[in-house]
CSV table of C-alpha atoms and ligand atoms in Angstrom, one decimal:
chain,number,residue,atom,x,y,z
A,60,UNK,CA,0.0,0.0,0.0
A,61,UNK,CA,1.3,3.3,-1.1
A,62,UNK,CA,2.1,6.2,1.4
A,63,UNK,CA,1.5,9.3,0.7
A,64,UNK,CA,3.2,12.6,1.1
A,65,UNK,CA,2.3,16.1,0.4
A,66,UNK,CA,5.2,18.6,-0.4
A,67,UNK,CA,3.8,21.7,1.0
A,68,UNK,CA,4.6,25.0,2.3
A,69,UNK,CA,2.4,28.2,1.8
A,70,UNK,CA,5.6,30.5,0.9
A,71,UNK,CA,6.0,30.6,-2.8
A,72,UNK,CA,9.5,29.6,-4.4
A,73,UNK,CA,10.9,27.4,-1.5
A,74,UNK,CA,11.1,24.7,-3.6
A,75,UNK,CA,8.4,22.2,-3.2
A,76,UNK,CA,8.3,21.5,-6.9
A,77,UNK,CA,11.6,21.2,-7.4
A,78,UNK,CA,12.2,18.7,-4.1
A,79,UNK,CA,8.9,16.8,-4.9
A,80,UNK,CA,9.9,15.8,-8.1
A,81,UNK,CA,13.2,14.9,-7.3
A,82,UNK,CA,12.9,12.9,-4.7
A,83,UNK,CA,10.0,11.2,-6.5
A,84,UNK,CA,12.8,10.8,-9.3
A,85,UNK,CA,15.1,9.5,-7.3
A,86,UNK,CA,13.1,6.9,-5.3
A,87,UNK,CA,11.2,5.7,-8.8
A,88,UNK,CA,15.0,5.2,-9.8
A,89,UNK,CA,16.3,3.0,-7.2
A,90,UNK,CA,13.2,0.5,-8.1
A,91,UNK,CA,9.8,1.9,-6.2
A,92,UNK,CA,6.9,2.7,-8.0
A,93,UNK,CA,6.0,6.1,-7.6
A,94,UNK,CA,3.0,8.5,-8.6
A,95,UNK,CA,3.1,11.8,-9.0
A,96,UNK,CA,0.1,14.3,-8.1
A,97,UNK,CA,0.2,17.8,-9.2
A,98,UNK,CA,-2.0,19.2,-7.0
A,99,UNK,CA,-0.8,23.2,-8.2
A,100,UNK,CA,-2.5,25.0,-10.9
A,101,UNK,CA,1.3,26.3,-12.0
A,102,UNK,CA,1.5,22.5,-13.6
A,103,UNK,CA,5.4,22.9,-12.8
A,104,UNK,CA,5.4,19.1,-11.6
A,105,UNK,CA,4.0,18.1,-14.8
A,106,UNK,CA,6.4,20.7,-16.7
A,107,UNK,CA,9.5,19.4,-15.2
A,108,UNK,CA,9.0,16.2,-16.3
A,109,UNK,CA,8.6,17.0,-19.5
A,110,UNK,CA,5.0,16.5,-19.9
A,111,UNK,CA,3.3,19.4,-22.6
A,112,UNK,CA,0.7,21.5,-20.3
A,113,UNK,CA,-1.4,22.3,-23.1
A,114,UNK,CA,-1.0,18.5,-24.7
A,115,UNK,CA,-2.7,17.0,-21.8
A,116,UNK,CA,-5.9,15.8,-21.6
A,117,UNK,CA,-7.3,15.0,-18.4
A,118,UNK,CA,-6.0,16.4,-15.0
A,119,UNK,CA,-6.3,16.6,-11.2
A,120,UNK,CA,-9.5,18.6,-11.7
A,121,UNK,CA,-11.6,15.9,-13.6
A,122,UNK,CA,-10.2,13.6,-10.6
A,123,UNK,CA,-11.0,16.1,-7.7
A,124,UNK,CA,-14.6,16.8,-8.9
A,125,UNK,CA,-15.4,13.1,-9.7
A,126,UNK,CA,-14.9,13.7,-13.6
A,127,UNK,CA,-12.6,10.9,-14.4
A,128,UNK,CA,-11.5,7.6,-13.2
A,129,UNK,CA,-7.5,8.9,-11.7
A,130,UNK,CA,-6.5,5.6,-13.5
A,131,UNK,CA,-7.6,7.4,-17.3
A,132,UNK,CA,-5.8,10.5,-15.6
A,133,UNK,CA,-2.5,8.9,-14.9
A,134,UNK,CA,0.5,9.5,-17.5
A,135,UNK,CA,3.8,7.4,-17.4
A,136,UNK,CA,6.5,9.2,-17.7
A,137,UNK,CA,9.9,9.0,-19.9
A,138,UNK,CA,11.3,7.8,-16.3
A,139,UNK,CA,11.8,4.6,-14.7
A,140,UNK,CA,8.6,3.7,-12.4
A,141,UNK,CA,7.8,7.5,-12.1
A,142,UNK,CA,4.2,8.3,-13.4
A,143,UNK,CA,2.3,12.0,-12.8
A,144,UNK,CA,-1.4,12.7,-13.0
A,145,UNK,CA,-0.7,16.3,-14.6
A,146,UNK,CA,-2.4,19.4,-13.9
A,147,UNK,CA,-3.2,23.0,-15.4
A,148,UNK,CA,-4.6,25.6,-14.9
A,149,UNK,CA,-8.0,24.1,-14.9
A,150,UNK,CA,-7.5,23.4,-11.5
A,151,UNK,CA,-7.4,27.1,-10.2
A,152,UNK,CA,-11.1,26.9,-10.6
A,153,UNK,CA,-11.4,24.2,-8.1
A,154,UNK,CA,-10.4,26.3,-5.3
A,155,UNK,CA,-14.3,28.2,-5.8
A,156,UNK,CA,-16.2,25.4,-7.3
A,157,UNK,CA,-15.9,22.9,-5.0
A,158,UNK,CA,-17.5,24.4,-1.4
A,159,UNK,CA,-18.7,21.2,-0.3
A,160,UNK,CA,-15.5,20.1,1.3
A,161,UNK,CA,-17.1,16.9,2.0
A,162,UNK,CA,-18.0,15.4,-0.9
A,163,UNK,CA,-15.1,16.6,-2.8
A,164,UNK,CA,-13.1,15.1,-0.4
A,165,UNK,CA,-14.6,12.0,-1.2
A,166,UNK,CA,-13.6,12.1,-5.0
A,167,UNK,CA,-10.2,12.7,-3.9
A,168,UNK,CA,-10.1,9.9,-1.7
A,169,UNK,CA,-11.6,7.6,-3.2
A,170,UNK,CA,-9.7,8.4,-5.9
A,171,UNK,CA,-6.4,8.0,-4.1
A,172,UNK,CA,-7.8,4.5,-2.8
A,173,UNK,CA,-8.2,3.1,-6.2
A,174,UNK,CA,-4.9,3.3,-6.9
A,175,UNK,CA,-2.9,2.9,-3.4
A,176,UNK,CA,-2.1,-0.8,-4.1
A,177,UNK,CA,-0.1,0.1,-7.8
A,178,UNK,CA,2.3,2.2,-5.8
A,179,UNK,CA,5.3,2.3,-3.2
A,180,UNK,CA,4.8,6.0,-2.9
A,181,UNK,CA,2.4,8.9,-4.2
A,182,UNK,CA,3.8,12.5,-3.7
A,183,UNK,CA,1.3,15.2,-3.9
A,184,UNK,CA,3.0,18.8,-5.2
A,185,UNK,CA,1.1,21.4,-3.1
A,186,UNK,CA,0.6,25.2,-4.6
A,187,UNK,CA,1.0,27.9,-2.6
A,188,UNK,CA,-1.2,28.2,-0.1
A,189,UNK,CA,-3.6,27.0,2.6
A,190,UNK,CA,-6.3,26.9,0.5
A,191,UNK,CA,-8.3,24.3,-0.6
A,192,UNK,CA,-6.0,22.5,-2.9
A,193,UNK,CA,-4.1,21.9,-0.2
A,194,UNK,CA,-6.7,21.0,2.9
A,195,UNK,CA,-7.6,18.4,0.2
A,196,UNK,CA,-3.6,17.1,0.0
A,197,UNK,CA,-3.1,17.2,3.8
A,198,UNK,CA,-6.0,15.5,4.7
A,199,UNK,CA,-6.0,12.4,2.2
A,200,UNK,CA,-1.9,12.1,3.3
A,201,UNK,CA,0.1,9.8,5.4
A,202,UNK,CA,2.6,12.9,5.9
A,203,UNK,CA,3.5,16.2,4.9
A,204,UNK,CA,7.6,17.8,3.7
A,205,UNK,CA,8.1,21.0,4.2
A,206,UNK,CA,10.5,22.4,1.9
A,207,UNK,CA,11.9,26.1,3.2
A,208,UNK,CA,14.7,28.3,2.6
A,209,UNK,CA,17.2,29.6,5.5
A,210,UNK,CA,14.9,33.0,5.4
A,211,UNK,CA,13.5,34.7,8.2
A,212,UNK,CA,9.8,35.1,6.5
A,213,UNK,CA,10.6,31.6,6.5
A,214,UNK,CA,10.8,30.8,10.2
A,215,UNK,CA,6.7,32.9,10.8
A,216,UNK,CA,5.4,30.8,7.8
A,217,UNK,CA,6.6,27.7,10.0
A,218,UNK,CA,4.2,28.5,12.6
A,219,UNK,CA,1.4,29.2,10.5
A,220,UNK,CA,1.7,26.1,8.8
A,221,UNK,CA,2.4,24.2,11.5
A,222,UNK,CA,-0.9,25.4,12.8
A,223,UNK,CA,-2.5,24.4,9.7
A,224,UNK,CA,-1.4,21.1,10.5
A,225,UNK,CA,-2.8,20.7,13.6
A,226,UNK,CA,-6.4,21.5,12.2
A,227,UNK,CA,-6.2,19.3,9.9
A,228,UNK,CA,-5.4,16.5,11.8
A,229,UNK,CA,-8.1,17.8,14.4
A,230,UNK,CA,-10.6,18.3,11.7
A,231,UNK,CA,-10.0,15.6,9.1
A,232,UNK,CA,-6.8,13.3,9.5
A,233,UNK,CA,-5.4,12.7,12.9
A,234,UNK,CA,-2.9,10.4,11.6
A,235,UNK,CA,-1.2,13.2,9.4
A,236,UNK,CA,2.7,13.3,10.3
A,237,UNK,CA,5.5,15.8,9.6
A,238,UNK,CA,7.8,13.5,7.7
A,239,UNK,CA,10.6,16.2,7.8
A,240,UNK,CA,11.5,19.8,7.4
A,241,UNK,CA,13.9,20.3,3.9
A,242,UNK,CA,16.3,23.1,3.7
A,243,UNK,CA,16.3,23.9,0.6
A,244,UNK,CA,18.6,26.6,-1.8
A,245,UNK,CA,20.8,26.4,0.9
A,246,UNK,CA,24.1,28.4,1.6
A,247,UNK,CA,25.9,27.5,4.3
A,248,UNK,CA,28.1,30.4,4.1
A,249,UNK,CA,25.7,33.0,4.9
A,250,UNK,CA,25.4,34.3,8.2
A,251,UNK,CA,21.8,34.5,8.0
A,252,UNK,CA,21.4,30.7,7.1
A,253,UNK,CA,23.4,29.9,10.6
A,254,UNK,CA,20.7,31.9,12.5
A,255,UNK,CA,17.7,30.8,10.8
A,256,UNK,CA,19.0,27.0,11.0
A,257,UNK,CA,20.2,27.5,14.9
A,258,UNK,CA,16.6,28.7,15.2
A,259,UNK,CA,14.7,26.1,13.2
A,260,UNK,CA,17.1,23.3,15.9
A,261,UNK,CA,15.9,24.9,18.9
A,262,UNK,CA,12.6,24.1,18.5
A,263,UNK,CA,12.4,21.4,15.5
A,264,UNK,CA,15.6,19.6,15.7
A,265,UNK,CA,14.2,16.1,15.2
A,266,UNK,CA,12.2,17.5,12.0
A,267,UNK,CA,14.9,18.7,10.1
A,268,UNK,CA,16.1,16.4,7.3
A,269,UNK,CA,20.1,15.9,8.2
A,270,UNK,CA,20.9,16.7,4.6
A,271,UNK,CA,19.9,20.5,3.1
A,272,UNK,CA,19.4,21.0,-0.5
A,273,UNK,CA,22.1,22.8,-1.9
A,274,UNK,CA,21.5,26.1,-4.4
A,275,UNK,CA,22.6,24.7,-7.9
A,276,UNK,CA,22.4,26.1,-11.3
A,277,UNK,CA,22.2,22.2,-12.4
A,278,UNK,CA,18.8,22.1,-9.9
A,279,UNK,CA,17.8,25.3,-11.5
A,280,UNK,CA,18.1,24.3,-15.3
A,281,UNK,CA,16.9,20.6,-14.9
A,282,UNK,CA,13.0,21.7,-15.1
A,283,UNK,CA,14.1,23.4,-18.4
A,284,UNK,CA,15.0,20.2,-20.1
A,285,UNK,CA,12.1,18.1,-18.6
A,286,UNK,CA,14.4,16.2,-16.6
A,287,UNK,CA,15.0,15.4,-12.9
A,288,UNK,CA,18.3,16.3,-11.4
A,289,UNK,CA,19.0,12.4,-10.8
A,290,UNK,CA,18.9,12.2,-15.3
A,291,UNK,CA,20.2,15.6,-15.4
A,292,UNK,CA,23.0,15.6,-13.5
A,293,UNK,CA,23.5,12.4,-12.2
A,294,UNK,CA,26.7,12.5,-10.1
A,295,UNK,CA,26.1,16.1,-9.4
A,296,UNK,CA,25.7,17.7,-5.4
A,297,UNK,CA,22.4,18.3,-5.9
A,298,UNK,CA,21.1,14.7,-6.9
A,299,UNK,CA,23.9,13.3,-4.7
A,300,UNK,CA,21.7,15.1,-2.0
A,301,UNK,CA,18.3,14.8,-3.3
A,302,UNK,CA,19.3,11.1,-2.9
A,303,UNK,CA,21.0,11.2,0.4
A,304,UNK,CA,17.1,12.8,1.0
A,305,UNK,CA,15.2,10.6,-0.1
A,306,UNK,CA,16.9,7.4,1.6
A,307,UNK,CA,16.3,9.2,4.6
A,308,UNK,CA,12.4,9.9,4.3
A,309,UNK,CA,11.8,6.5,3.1
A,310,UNK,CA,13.4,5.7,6.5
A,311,UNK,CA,11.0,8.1,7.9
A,312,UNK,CA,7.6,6.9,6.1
B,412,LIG,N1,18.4,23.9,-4.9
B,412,LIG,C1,18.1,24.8,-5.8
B,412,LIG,N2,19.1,25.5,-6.4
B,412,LIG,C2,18.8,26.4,-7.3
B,412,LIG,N3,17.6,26.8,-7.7
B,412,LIG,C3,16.6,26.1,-7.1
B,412,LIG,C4,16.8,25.1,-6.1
B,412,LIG,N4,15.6,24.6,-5.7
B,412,LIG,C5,14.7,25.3,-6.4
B,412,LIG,N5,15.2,26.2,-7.3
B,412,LIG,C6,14.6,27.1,-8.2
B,412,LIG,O1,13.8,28.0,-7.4
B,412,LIG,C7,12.6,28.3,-8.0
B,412,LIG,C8,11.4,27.9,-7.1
B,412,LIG,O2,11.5,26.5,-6.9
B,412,LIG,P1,10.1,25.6,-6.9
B,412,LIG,O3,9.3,26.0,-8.2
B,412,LIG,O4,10.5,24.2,-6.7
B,412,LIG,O5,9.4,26.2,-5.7
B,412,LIG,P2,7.9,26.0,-5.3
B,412,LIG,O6,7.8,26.2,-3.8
B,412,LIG,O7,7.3,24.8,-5.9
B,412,LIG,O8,7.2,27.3,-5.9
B,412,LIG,P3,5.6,27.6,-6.0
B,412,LIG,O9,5.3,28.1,-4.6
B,412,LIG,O10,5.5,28.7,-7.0
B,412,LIG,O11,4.9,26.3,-6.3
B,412,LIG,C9,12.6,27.6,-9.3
B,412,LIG,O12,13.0,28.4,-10.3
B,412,LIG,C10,13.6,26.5,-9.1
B,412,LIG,O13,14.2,26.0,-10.3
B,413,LIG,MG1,5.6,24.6,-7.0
C-alpha cells in the first residue's frame, strides 16, 4: 500500500516543486513505483517532467470533482517507475467550485484509494497556499515535507503552517505526520542561514532532514529540459543530496 506525502509549504519559491519531483525521481529510480500528483494550478510538476501542459488531456481537476476515473488521468513518464497525473490551470477553478468540502473530499479519496495498491509512494505537489487545494492534500496524506529556505519570512510561515497542520489533523486526519523539514537553496556560508538553522534546531531539531538541499544552477536548469536532477546531473551535489534525501524519508515513512 502506497504512502502518501504532500510537499507543502504556503511561501512561494521554497522549492516544493523542485524537491517533490526529485525525490520522486530519485526513489522511482532506485526501483519503487511512484505516482506523482500535481496538486498546483502552476503544472510545474507536470512541466519538469517534460510532460506538454497544453497537450494533456485529463487532470487533477476531472479527478477532484469526480470527472474521471485517476486511472484514465495517470501519464507514465519518460522515467523509470515515475508516473504524474498532470495538472493545469484548470484546476485554479477548483479552489471556488468545490465548497462542499465533503464530498469533494470524497472524490479525492476515493480516488487515491483506487490506486494505493499500484504504488510504493504517491507524492502530492502542493501550490502555494492554505487553501483548498491543499486541505484536500493534507487531509488524504500519510505525511506532509516541508521544503523552506534559511529565510526569516521563512521561520513565521513555520508556525502558521504548522498550525494548519494541527487543524487538519483535528478536523479531518489525525494520523497526518510531519515527515521532515527540507532546507532547501541552501548556503551554508551566509550568516543568515546559521541563524535561521540554529533557530529552526531549537525548536524542530528532530524535523529537520540531516541533509539540506544545496543552491545549484544544475537544480535550477533541470526543469528546463524536462528532466529530474538524478537524469540531469546524475553524479552532481544536488542529486547526490536529493538522494541522500530521499533514503532518509523513506526511512521516515
Ligand atoms: N536547490 C536549488 N538550487 C537552485 N535553484 C533552485 C533550487 N531549488 C529550487 N530552485 C529554483 O527556485 C525556483 C522555485 O522553486 P520551486 O518551483 O520548486 O518552488 P515552489 O515552492 O514549488 O514554488 P511555488 O510556490 O510557485 O509552487 C525555481 O525556479 C527552481 O528552479
Ligand atoms: Mg511549486
Amino acid at each position: 500500500m502506497a504512502k502518501v506525502v504532500s510537499f507543502s509549504n504556503q511561501k512561494g519559491g521554497v522549492g516544493k516543486t523542485t524537491s517533490c519531483v526529485n525525490i520522486a525521481a530519485q526513489i522511482a529510480k532506485k526501483g519503487k513505483k511512484v505516482l506523482m500528483i500535481d496538486m498546483d494550478p502552476q503544472g510545474n510538476a507536470t512541466s519538469g517532467l517534460g510532460i506538454s501542459k497544453s497537450k494533456i488531456k485529463r487532470t487533477t481537476y476531472d479527478v477532484i470533482i469526480g470527472r474521471c476515473d485517476i486511472k484514465d488521468a495517470i501519464i507514465i513518464s519518460n522515467f523509470k517507475n515515475l508516473s504524474v497525473v498532470p495538472a493545469n490551470i484548470d484546476l485554479a477553478g477548483a479552489e471556488f467550485e468545490l465548497h462542499d468540502l465533503d464530498e469533494n473530499l470524497n472524490f479525492t479519496q476515493i480516488a487515491l484509494d483506487s490506486v494505493k495498491e499500484d504504488y510504493d509512494y504517491i507524492f502530492i505537489d502542493c501550490p502555494p497556499s492554505l487553501g483548498m487545494l491543499t486541505v484536500k492534500a493534507l487531509s488524504i496524506s500519510d505525511g506532509v515535507v516541508i521544503p523552506m529556505q534559511c529565510e526569516f519570512y521563512s521561520l513565521e510561515g513555520m508556525s502558521q503552517l504548522l498550525n494548519t497542520v494541527k487543524k487538519i489533523r483535528s478536523l479531518y486526519n489525525p494520523g497526518l505526520q510531519i515527515v521532515g523539514i527540507l532546507l532547501t537553496m541552501y548556503n551554508g556560508r551566509l550568516t543568515l542561514t546559521g541563524q535561521v538553522v540554529a533557530e529552526l534546531k531549537k525548536y524542530y531539531a528532530d524535523k529537520l532532514f540531516k541533509v539540506p538541499i544545496s543552491r545549484t544552477v544544475r537544480i535550477s536548469e533541470a526543469p528546463g529540459y524536462g528532466e529530474p536532477i538524478c537524469y540531469h546531473d546524475p553524479y552532481g551535489k544536488g542529486s547526490l543530496e536529493y538522494a541522500a534525501v530521499a533514503k532518509e524519508l523513506m526511512m521516515r515513512i
